[in-house]
mmCIF file of C-alpha atoms and ligand atoms in Angstrom:
data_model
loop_
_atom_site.group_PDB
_atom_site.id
_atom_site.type_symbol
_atom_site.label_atom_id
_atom_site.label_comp_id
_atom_site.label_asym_id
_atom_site.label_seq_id
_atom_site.Cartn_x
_atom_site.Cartn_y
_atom_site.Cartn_z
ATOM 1 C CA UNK A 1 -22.816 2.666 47.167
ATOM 2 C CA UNK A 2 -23.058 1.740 43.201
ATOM 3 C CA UNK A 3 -26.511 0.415 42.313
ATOM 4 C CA UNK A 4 -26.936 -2.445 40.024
ATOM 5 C CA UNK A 5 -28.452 -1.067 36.797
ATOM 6 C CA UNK A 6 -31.546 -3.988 36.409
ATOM 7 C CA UNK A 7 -31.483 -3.680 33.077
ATOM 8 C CA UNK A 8 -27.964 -4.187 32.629
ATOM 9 C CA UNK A 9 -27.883 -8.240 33.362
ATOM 10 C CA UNK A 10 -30.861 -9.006 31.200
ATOM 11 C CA UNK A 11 -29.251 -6.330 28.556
ATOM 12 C CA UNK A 12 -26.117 -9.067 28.514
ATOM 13 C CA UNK A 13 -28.094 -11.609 28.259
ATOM 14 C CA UNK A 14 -29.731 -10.492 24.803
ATOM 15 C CA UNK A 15 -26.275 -9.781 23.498
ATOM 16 C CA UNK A 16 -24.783 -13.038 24.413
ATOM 17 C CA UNK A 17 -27.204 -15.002 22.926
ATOM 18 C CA UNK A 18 -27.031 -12.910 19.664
ATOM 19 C CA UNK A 19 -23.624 -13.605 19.675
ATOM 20 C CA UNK A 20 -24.302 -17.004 20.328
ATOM 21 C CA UNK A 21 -26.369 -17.277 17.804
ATOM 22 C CA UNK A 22 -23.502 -16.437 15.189
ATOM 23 C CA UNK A 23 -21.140 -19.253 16.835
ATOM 24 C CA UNK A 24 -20.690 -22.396 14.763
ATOM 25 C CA UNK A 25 -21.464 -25.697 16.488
ATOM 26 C CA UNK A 26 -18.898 -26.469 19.115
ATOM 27 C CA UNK A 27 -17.212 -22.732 20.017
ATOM 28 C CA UNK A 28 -17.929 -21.305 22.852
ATOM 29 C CA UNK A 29 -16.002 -18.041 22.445
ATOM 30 C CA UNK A 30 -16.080 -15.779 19.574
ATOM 31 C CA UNK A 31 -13.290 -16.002 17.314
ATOM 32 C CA UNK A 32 -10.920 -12.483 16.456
ATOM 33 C CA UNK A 33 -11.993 -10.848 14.180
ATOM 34 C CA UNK A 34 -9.219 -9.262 11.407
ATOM 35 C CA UNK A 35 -8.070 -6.062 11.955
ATOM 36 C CA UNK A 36 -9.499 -3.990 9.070
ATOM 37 C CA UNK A 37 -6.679 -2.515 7.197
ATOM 38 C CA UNK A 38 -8.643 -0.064 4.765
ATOM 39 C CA UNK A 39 -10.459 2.175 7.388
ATOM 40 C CA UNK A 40 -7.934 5.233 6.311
ATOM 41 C CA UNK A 41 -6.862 5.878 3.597
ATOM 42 C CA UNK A 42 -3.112 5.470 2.702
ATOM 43 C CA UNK A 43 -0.968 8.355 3.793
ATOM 44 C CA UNK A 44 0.544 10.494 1.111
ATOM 45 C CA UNK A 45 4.084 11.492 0.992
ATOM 46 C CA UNK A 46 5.888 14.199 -1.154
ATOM 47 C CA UNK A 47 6.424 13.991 -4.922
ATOM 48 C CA UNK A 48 10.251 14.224 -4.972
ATOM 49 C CA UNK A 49 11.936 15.918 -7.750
ATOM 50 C CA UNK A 50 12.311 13.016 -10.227
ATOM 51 C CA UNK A 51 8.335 12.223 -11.582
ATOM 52 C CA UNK A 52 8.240 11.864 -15.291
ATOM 53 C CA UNK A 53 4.653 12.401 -16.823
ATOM 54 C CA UNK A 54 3.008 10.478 -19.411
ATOM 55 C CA UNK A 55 4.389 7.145 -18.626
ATOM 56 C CA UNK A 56 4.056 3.586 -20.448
ATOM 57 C CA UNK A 57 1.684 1.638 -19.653
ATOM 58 C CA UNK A 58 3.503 -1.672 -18.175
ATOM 59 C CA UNK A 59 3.082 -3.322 -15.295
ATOM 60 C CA UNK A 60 6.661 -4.735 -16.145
ATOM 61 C CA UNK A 61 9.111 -1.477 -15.475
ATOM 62 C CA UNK A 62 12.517 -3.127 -16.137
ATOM 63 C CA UNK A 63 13.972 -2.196 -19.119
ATOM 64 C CA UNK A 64 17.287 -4.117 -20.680
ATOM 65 C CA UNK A 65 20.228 -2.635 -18.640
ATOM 66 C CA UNK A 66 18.557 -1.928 -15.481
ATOM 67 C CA UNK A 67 20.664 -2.738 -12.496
ATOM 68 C CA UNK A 68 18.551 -4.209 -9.383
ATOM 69 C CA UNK A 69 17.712 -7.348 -7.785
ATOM 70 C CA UNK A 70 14.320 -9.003 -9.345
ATOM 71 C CA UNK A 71 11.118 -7.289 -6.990
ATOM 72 C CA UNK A 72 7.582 -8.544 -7.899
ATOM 73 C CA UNK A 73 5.458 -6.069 -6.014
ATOM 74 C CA UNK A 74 1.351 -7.091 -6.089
ATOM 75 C CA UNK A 75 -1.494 -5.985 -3.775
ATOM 76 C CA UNK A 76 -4.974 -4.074 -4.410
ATOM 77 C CA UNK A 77 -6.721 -0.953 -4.149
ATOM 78 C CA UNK A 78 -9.565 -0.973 -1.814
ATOM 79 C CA UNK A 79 -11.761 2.213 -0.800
ATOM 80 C CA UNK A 80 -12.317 2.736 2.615
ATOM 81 C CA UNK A 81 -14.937 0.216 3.081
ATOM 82 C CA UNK A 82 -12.589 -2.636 2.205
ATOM 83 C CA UNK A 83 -14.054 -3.078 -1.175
ATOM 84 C CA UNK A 84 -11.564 -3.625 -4.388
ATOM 85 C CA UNK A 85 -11.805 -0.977 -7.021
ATOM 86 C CA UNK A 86 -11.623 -1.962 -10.281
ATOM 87 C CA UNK A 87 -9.612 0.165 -12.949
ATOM 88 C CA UNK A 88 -7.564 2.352 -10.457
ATOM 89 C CA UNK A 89 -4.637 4.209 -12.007
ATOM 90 C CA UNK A 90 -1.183 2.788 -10.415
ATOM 91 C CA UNK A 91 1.598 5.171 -11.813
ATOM 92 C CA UNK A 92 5.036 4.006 -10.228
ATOM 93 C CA UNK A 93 8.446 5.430 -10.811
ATOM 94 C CA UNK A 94 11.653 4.479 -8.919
ATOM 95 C CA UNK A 95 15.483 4.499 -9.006
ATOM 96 C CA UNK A 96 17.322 1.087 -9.901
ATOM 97 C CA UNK A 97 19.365 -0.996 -7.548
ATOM 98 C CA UNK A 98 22.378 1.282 -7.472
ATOM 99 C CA UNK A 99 20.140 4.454 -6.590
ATOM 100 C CA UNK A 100 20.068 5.943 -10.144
ATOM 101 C CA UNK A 101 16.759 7.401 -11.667
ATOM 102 C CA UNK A 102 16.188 7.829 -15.595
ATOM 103 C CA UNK A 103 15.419 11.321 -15.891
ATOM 104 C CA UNK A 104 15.748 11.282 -19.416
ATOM 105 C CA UNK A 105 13.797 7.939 -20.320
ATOM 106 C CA UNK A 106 10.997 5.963 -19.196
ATOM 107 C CA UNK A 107 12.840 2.737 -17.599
ATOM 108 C CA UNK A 108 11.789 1.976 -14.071
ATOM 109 C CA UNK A 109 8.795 4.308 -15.056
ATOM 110 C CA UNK A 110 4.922 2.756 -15.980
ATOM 111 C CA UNK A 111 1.522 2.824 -15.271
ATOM 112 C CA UNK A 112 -1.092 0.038 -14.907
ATOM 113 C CA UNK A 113 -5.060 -0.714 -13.871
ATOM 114 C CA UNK A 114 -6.262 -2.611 -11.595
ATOM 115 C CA UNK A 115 -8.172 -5.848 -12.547
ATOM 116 C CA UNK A 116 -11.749 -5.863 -11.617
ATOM 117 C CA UNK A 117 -11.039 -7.216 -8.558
ATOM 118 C CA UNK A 118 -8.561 -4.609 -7.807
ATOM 119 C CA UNK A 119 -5.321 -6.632 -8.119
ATOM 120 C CA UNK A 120 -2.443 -5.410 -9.400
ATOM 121 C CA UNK A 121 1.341 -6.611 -10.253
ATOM 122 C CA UNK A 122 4.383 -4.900 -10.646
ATOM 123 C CA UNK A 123 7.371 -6.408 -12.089
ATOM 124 C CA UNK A 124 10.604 -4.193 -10.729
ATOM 125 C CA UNK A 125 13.583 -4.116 -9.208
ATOM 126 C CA UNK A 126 14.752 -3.874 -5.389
ATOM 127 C CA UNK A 127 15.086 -0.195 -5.228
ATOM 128 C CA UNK A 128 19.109 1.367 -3.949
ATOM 129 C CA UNK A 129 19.946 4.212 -1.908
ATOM 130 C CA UNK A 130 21.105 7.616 -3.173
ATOM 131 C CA UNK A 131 22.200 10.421 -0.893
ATOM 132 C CA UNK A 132 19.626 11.653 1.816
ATOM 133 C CA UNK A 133 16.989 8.572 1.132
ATOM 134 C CA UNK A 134 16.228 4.901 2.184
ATOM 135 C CA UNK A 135 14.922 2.708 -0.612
ATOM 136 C CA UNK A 136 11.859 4.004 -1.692
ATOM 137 C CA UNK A 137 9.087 3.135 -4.669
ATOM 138 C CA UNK A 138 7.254 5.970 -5.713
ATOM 139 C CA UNK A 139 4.072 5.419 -6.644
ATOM 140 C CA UNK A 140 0.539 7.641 -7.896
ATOM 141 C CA UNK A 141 -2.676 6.108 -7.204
ATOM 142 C CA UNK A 142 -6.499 7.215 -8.579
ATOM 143 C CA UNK A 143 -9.423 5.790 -9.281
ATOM 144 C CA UNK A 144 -11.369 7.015 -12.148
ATOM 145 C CA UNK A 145 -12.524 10.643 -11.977
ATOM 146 C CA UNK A 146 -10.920 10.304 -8.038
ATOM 147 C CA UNK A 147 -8.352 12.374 -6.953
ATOM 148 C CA UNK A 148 -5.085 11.361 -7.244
ATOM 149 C CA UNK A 149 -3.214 9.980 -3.934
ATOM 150 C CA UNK A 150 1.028 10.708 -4.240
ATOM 151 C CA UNK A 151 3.090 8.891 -2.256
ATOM 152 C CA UNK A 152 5.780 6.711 -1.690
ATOM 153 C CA UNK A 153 6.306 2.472 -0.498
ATOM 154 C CA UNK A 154 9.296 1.557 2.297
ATOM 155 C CA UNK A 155 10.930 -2.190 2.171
ATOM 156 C CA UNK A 156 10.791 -3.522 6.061
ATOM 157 C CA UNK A 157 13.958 -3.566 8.607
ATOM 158 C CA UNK A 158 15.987 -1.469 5.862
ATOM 159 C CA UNK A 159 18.159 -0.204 8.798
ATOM 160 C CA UNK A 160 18.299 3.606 6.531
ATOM 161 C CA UNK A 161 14.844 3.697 7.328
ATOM 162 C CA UNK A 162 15.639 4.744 11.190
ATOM 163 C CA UNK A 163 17.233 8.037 9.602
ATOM 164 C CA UNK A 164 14.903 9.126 7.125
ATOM 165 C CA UNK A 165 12.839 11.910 7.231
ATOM 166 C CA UNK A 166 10.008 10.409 5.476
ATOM 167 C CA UNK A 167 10.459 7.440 6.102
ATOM 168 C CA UNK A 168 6.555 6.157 7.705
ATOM 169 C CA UNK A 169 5.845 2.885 8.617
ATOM 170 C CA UNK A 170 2.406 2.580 7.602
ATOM 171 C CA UNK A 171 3.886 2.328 4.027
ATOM 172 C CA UNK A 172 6.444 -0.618 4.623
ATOM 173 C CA UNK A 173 5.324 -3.409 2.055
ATOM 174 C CA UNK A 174 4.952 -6.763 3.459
ATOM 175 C CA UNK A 175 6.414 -10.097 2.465
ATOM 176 C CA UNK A 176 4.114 -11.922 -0.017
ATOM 177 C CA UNK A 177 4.504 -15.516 -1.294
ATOM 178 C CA UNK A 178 6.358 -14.049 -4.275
ATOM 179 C CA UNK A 179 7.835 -10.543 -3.728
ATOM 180 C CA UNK A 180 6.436 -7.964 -1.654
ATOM 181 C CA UNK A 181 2.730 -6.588 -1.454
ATOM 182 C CA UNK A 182 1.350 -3.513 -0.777
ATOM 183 C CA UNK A 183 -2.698 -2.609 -0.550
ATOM 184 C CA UNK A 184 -3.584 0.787 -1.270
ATOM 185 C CA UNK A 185 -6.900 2.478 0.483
ATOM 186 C CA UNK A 186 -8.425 5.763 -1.465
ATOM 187 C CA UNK A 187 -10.579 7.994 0.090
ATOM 188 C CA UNK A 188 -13.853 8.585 -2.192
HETATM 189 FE FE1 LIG B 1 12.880 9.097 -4.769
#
């Protein structure tokens, strides 16, 4: 036979009327709570064999001839307590529309900051598919004097994404009001 633990109803007791305590007027039950999304920090992929150092500084990346559908790509970088980090180092580089990278120049190439609330914008194009890849954005992150986190962003339901073999889902950037939005979590 299980015995009752006495201390375990009055032990309730004290928490419910904590929680209670919290509860605006009116609710009886607590309400759910957001999932955190910054406990980990973003997964990091491979370089790939087309990085360029030393790029402009833009957050606009298309250049005049650039083939590619219109992408405006915004989100934040948050450390792994959910808070924004201010002046983070966003290097992206990508292929245009039709799967072709500049090797040789800068365009679909730039780095940017963060704001100091940790926002940042990227004007670009829907990135194409080239042999052995789905669409993929490449992108460094770092915050000042941090180390620096490589890896790579996935548009959602591309149906190449099934066969890829990096393809990670944890790095699929969600539909925003305006584009697509990604937030990135660095470790310390
Ligand atoms: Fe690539």
């Amino acid at each position: 036979m299980i015995k009752a633990d006495p201390n375990t109803s009055r032990r309730q007791l004290i928490l419910a009327s904590a929680a209670a305590a919290f509860l605006p007027a009116g609710l009886t039950r607590p309400a759910l709570v957001a999932t955190p999304a910054c406990g980990r920090q973003t997964p990091s992929q491979l370089e790939g064999p087309f990085f360029t150092p030393n790029s402009p500084r833009s957050n606009n990346i298309v250049k005049s001839g650039v083939m590619g559908s219109s992408l405006i790509l915004t989100g934040r970088v948050l450390d792994q307590a959910c808070k924004p980090i201010a002046n983070a180092l966003l290097d992206f580089w990508q292929c245009d529309g039709r799967g072709h990278y500049d090797n040789k120049g800068y365009r679909l190439r730039g780095h940017q900051f963060t704001d100091s609330k940790g926002f940042y914008r990227l004007e670009t194009v829907v990135p194409g598919l080239y042999p052995g890849r789905t669409p993929h954005i490449h992108v460094k992150a770092q915050r000042a004097g941090g180390r620096i986190l490589t890896t790579q962003l996935y548009l959602e339901d591309h149906p190449a994404n099934k066969g890829d073999f990096l393809f990670d889902h944890r790095l699929i950037m969600e539909r925003a009001v305006n584009g697509l939005s990604f937030d990135f979590v660095l470790s310390a």
